[in-house]
Short mmCIF file of C-alpha atoms in Angstrom, two decimals:
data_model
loop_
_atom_site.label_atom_id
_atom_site.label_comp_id
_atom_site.label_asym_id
_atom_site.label_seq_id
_atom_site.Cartn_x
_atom_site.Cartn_y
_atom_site.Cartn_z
CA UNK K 248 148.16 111.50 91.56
CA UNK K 249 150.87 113.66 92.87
CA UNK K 250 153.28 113.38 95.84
CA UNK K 251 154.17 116.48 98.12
CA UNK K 252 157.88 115.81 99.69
CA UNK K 253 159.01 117.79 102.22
CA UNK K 254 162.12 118.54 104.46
CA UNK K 255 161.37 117.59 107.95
CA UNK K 256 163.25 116.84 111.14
CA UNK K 257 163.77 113.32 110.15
CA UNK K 258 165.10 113.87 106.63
CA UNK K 259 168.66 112.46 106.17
CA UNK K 260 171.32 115.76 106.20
CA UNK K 261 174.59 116.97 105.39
CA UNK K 262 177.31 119.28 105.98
CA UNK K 263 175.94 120.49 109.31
CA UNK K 264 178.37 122.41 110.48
CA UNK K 265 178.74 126.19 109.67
CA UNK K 266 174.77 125.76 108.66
CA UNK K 267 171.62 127.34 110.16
CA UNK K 268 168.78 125.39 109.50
CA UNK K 269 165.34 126.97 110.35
CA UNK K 270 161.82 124.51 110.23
CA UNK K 271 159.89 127.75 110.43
CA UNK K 272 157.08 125.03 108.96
CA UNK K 273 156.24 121.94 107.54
CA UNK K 274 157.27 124.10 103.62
CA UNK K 275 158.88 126.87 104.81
CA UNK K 276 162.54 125.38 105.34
CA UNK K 277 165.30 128.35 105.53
CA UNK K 278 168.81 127.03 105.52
CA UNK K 279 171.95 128.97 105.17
CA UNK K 280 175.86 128.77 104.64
CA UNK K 281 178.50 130.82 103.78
CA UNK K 282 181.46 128.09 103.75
CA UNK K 283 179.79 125.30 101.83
CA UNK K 284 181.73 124.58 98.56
CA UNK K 285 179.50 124.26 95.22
CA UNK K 286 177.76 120.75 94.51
CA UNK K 287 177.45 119.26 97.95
CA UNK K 288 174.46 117.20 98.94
CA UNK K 289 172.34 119.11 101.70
CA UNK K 290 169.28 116.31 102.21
CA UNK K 291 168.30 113.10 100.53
CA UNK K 292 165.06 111.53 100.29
CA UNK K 293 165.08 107.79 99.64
CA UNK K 294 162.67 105.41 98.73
CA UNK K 295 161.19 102.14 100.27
CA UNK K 296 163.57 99.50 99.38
CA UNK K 297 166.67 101.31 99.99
CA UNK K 298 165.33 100.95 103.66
CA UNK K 299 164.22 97.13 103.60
CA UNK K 300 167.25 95.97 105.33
CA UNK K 301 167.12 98.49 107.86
CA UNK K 302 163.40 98.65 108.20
CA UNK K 303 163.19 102.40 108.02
CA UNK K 304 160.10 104.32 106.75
CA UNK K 305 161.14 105.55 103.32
CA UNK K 306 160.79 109.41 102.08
CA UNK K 307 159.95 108.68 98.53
CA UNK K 308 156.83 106.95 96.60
CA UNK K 309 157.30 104.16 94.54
CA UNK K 310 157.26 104.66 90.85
CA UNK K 311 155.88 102.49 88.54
CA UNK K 312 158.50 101.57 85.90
CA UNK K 313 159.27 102.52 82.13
CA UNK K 314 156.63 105.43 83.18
CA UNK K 315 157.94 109.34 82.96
CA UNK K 316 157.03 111.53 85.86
CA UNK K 317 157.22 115.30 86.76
CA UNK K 318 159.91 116.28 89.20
CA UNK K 319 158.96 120.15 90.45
CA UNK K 320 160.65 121.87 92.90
CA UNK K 321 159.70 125.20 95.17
CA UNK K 322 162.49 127.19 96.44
CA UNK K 323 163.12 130.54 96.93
CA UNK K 324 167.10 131.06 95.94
CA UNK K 325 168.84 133.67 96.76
CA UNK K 326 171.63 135.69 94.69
CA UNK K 327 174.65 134.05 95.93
CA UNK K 328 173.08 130.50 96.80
CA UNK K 329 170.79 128.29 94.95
CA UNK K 330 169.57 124.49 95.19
CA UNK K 331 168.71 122.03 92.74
CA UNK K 332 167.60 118.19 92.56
CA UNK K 333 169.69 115.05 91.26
CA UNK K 334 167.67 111.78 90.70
CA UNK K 335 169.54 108.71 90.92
CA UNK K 336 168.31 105.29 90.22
CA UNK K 337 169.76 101.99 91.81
CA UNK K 338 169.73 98.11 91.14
CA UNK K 339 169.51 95.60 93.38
CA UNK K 340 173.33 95.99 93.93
CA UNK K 341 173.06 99.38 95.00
CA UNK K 342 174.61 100.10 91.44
CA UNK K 343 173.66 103.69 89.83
CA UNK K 344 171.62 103.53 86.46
CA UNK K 345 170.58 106.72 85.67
CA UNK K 346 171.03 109.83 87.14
CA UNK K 347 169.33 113.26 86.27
CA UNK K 348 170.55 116.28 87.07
CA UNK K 349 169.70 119.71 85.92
CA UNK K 350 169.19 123.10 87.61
CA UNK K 351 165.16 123.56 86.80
CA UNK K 352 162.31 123.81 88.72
CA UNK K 353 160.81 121.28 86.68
CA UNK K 354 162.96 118.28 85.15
CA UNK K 355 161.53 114.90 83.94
CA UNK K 356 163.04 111.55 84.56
CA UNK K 357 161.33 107.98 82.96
CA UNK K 358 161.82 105.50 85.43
CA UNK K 359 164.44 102.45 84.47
CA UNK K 360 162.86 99.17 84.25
CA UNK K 361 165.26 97.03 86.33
CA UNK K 362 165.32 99.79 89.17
CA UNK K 363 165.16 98.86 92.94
CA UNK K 364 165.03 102.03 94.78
CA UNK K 365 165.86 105.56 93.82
CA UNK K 366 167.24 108.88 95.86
CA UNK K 367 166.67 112.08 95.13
CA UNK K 368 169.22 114.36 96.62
CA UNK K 369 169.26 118.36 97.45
CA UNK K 370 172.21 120.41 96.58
CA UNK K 371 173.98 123.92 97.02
CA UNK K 372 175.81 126.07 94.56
CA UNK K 373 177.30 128.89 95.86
CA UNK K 374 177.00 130.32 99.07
CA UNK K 375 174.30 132.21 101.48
CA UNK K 376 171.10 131.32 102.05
CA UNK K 377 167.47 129.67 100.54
CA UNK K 378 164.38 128.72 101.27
CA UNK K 379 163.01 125.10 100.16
CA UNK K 380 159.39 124.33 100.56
CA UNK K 381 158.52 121.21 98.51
CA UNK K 382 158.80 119.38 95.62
CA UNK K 383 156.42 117.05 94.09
CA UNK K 384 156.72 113.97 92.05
CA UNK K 385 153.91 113.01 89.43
CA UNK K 386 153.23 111.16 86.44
CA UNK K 387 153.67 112.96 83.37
CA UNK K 388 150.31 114.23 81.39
CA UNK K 389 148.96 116.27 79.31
CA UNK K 390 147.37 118.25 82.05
CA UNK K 391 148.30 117.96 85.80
CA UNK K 392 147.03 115.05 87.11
CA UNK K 393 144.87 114.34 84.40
CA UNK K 394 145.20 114.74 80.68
CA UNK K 395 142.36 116.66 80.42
CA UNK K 396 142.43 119.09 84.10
CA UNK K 397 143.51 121.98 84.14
CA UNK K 398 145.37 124.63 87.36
CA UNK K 399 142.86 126.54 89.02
CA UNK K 400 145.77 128.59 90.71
CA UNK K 401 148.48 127.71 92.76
CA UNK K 402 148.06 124.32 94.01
CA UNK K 403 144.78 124.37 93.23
CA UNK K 404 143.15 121.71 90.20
CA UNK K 405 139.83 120.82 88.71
CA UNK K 406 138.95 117.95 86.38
CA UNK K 407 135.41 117.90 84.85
CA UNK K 408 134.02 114.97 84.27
CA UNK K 409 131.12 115.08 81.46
CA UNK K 410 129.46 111.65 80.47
CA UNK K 411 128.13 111.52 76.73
CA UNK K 412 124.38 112.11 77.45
CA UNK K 413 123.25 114.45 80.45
CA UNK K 414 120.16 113.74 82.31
CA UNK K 415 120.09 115.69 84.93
CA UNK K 416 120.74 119.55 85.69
CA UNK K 417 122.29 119.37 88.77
CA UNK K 418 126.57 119.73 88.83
CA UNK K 419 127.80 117.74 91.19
CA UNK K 420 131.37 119.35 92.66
CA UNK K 421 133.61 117.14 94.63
CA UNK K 422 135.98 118.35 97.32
CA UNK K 423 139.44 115.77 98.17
CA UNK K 424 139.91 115.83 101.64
CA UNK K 425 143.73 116.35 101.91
CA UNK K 426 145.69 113.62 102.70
CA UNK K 427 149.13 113.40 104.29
CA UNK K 428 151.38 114.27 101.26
CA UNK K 429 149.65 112.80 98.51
CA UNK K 430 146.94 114.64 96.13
CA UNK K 431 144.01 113.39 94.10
CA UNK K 432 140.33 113.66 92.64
CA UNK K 433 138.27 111.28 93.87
CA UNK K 434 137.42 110.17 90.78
CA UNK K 435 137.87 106.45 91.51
CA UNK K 436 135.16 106.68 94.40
CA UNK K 437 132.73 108.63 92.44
CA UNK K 438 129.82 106.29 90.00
CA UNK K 439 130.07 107.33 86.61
CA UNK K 440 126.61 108.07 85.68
CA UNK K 441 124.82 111.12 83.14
CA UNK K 442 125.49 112.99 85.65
CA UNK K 443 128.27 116.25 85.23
CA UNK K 444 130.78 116.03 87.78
CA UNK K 445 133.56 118.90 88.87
CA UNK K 446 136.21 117.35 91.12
CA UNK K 447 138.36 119.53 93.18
CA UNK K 448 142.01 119.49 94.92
CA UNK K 449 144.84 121.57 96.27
CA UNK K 450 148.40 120.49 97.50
CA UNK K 451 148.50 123.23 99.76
CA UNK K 452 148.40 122.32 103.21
CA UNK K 453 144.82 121.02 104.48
CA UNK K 454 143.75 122.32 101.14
CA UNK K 455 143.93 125.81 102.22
CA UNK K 456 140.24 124.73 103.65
CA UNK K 457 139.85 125.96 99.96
CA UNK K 458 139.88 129.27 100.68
CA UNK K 459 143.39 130.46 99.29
CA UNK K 460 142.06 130.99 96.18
CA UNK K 461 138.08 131.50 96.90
CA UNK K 462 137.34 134.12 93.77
CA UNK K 463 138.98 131.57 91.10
CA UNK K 464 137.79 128.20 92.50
CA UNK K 465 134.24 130.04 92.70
CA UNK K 466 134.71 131.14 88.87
CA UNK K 467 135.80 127.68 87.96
CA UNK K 468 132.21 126.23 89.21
CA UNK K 469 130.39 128.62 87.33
CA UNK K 470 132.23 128.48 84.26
CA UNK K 471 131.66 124.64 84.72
CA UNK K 472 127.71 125.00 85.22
CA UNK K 473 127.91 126.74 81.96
CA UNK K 474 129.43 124.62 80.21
CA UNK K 475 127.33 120.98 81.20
CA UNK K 476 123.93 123.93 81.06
CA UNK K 477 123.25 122.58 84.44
CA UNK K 478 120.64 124.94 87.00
CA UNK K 479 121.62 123.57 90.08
CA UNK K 480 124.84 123.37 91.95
CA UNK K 481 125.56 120.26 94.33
CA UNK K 482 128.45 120.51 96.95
CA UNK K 483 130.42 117.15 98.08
CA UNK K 484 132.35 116.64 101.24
CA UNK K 485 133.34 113.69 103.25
CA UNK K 486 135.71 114.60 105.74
CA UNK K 487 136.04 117.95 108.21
CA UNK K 488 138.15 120.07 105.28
CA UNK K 489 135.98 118.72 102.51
CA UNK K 490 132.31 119.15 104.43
CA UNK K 491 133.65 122.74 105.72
CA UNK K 492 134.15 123.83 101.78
CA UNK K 493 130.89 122.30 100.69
CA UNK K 494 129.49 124.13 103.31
CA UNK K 495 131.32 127.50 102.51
CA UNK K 496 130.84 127.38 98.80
CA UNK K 497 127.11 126.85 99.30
CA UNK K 498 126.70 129.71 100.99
CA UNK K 499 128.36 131.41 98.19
CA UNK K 500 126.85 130.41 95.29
CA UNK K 501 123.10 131.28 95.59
CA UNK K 502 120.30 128.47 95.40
CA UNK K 503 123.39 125.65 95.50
CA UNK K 504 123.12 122.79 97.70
CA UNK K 505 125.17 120.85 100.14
CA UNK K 506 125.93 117.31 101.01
CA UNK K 507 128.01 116.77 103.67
CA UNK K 508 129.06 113.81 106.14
CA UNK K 509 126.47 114.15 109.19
CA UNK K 510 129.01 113.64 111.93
CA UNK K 511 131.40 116.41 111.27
CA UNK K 512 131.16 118.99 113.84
CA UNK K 513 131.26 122.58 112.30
CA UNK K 514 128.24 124.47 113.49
CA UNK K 515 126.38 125.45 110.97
CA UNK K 516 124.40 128.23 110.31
CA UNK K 517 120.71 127.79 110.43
CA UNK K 518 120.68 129.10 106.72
CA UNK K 519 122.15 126.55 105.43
CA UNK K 520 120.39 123.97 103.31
CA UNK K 521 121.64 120.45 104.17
CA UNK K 522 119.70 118.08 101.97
CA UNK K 523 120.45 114.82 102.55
CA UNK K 524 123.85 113.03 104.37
CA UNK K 525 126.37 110.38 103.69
CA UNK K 526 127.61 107.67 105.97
CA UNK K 527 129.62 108.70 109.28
CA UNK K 528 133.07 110.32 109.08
CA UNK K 529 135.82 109.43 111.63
CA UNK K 530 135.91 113.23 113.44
CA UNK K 531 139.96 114.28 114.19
CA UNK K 532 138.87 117.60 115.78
CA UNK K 533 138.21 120.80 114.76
CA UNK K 534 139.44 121.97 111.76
CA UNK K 535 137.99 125.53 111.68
CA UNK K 536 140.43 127.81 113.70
CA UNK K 537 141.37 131.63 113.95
CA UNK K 538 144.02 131.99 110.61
CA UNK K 539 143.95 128.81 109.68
CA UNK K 540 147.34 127.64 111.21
CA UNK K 541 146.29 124.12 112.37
CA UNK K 542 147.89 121.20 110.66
CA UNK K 543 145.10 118.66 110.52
CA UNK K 544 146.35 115.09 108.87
CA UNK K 545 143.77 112.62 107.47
CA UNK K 546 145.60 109.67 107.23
CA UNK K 547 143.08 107.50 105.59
CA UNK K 548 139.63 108.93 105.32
CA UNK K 549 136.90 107.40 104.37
CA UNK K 550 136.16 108.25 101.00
CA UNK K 551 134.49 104.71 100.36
CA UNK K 552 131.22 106.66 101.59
CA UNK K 553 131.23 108.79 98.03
CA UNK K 554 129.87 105.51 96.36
CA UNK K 555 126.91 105.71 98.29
CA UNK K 556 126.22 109.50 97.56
CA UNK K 557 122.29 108.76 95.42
CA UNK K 558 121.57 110.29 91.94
CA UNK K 559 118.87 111.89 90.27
CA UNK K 560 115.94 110.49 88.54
CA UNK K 561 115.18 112.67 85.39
CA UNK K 562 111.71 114.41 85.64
CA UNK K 563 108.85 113.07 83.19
CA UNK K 564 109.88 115.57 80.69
CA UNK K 565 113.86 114.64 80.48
CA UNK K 566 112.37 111.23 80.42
CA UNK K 567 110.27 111.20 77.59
CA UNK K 568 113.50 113.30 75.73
CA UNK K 569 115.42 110.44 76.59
CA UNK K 570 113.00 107.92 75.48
CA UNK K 571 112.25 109.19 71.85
CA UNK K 572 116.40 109.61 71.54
CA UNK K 573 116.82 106.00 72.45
CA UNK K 574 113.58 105.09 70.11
CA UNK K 575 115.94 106.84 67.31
CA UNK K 576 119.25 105.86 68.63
CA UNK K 577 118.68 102.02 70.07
CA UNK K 578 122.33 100.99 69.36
CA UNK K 579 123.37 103.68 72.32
CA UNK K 580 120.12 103.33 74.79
CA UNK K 581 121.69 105.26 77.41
CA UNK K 582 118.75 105.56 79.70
CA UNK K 583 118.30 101.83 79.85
CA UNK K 584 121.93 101.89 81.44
CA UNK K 585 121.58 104.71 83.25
CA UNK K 586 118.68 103.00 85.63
CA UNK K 587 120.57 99.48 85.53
CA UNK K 588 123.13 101.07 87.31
CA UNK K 589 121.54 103.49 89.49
CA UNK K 590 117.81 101.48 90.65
CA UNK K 591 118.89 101.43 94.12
CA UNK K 592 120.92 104.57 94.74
CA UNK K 593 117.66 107.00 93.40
CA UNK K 594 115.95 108.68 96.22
#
């Protein structure tokens, strides 16, 4: 999971006066000063508990502790002005622990175990101008936000999930719908069956509707279908962002199909082949808009519905392939678990 922090309006600031701050948008911050003296704190973000007493909302996720997480940071600095991070971890006492502090656009920090609450602060060097845009907190892994996922492109991530036996030849591609500052695969939502799975995400905001990066994302499923030797292509959405790309992307990818949730209002094209639906989606209006530019927040969507999305049965001939391997391999007998867990979700 990763965390998108921004600088809003309600952000805690500094050192005001002489600046010009601009919210040209929600990460595209442009602030500027040409009398502020090297290592001052601009902004800080603060987590929950440092607000308890005052019952504020807090800037900052929790962090689970004695875990190591990815700090990255997006700014565009200028020659004569740059901005960097510092991390500082608190007790109880509002005493500092640790504090981490390097000029990077990507610093780690492992979270003390006795911590209460942690900042992390924003700060000048020099003096002139910069643009901040996010930075994003994650757990450290191999890959992104798995070990195994990899970056699409900017802001963009897939994670393929491949079960041990395959018995079926349809890839099943999962879209996130973008939540407010947080970004996942919907991997927890999703049974694990023989079935191939490609999930799908972007920290941009409202995904990009997935179209930011349309010839990569598009080579990405293929290169997927290749590698699980599936025929068939099966797109996922559950919300208006989600549904709209499963939508889009089966209109790209010839003789693909699309599941979609049947309440979301996007007009579709009489072309397109909508196979089956999942339960009702809660509809915030309409996503699709000239350039993009609306900011559409889904607070809490319902992605319980993906546990209801059905499953293949294999045809006679996968069956009797699976049988005879099972006949040969009885300690694994992966059909037998297969239809245990999936009797009432065939069609």
């Amino acid at each position: 999971m990763q965390y998108q922090i921004y600088w809003t309006p309600q952000t805690q600031l500094f050192e005001l006066q002489g600046a010009t701050i601009d919210f040209r948008a929600l990460n595209d911050v442009y602030y500027e000063h040409y009398f502020l003296p090297s290592g001052r704190v601009i902004a800080t973000w603060r987590s929950n508990q440092h607000f308890q007493r005052e019952k504020k909302v807090s800037d900052l996720p929790q962090l689970l502790r004695g875990v190591t997480y990815t700090i990255e940071r997006s700014i565009d600095n200028s020659e004569r002005m740059f901005a960097y991070l510092i991390v500082t971890f608190y007790d109880e006492q509002y005493q500092k622990l640790v504090t981490n502090s390097q000029n990077a656009d990507k610093i780690t920090v492992t979270v003390p175990e006795n911590y209460a609450f942690y900042t992390i602060d924003l700060v000048s060097a020099g003096n002139g101008h910069f643009v901040f845009h996010d930075f994003v907190i994650r757990q450290q892994k191999k890959g992104v936000l798995r070990d195994n996922d990899l970056i699409v492109a900017p802001k963009l991530y897939a994670y393929l999930q491949v079960p041990e036996k395959i018995t079926t030849k349809t890839l099943r591609v999962v879209f996130s719908e973008p939540e407010k500052m947080m970004t996942d695969y919907m991997t927890d939502w999703i049974n694990e069956t023989q079935q191939a799975v490609q999930y799908l995400t972007s920290s941009d905001i409202d995904a990009g509707f997935y179209r930011n990066h349309e010839p990569d994302l598009i080579a990405t499923v293929k290169n997927a279908r290749k590698q699980v030797h599936a025929n068939k292509i099966e797109f996922v959405g559950y919300g208006p962002i989600s549904s709209y790309a499963a939508l889009y992307y089966q209109q790209q990818i010839k003789g693909s199909l699309a599941i979609i949730s049947e309440d979301v209002i996007l007009s579709p094209s009489s072309e397109l082949k909508i196979v089956r639906t999942v339960d009702n989606v809660q509809y915030l209006g309409n996503p699709i808009v000239a350039n993009h530019q609306v900011a559409l927040v889904i607070p809490h969507p319902r992605y319980e519905r993906l546990s209801m999305l059905s499953y293949e049965t294999p045809t006679p001939k996968e069956l009797r392939r699976q049988q005879a391997y099972d006949a040969a391999h009885p300690k694994k007998n992966t059909l037998s678990k297969f239809f245990t867990k999936n009797k009432n979700n065939t069609h």
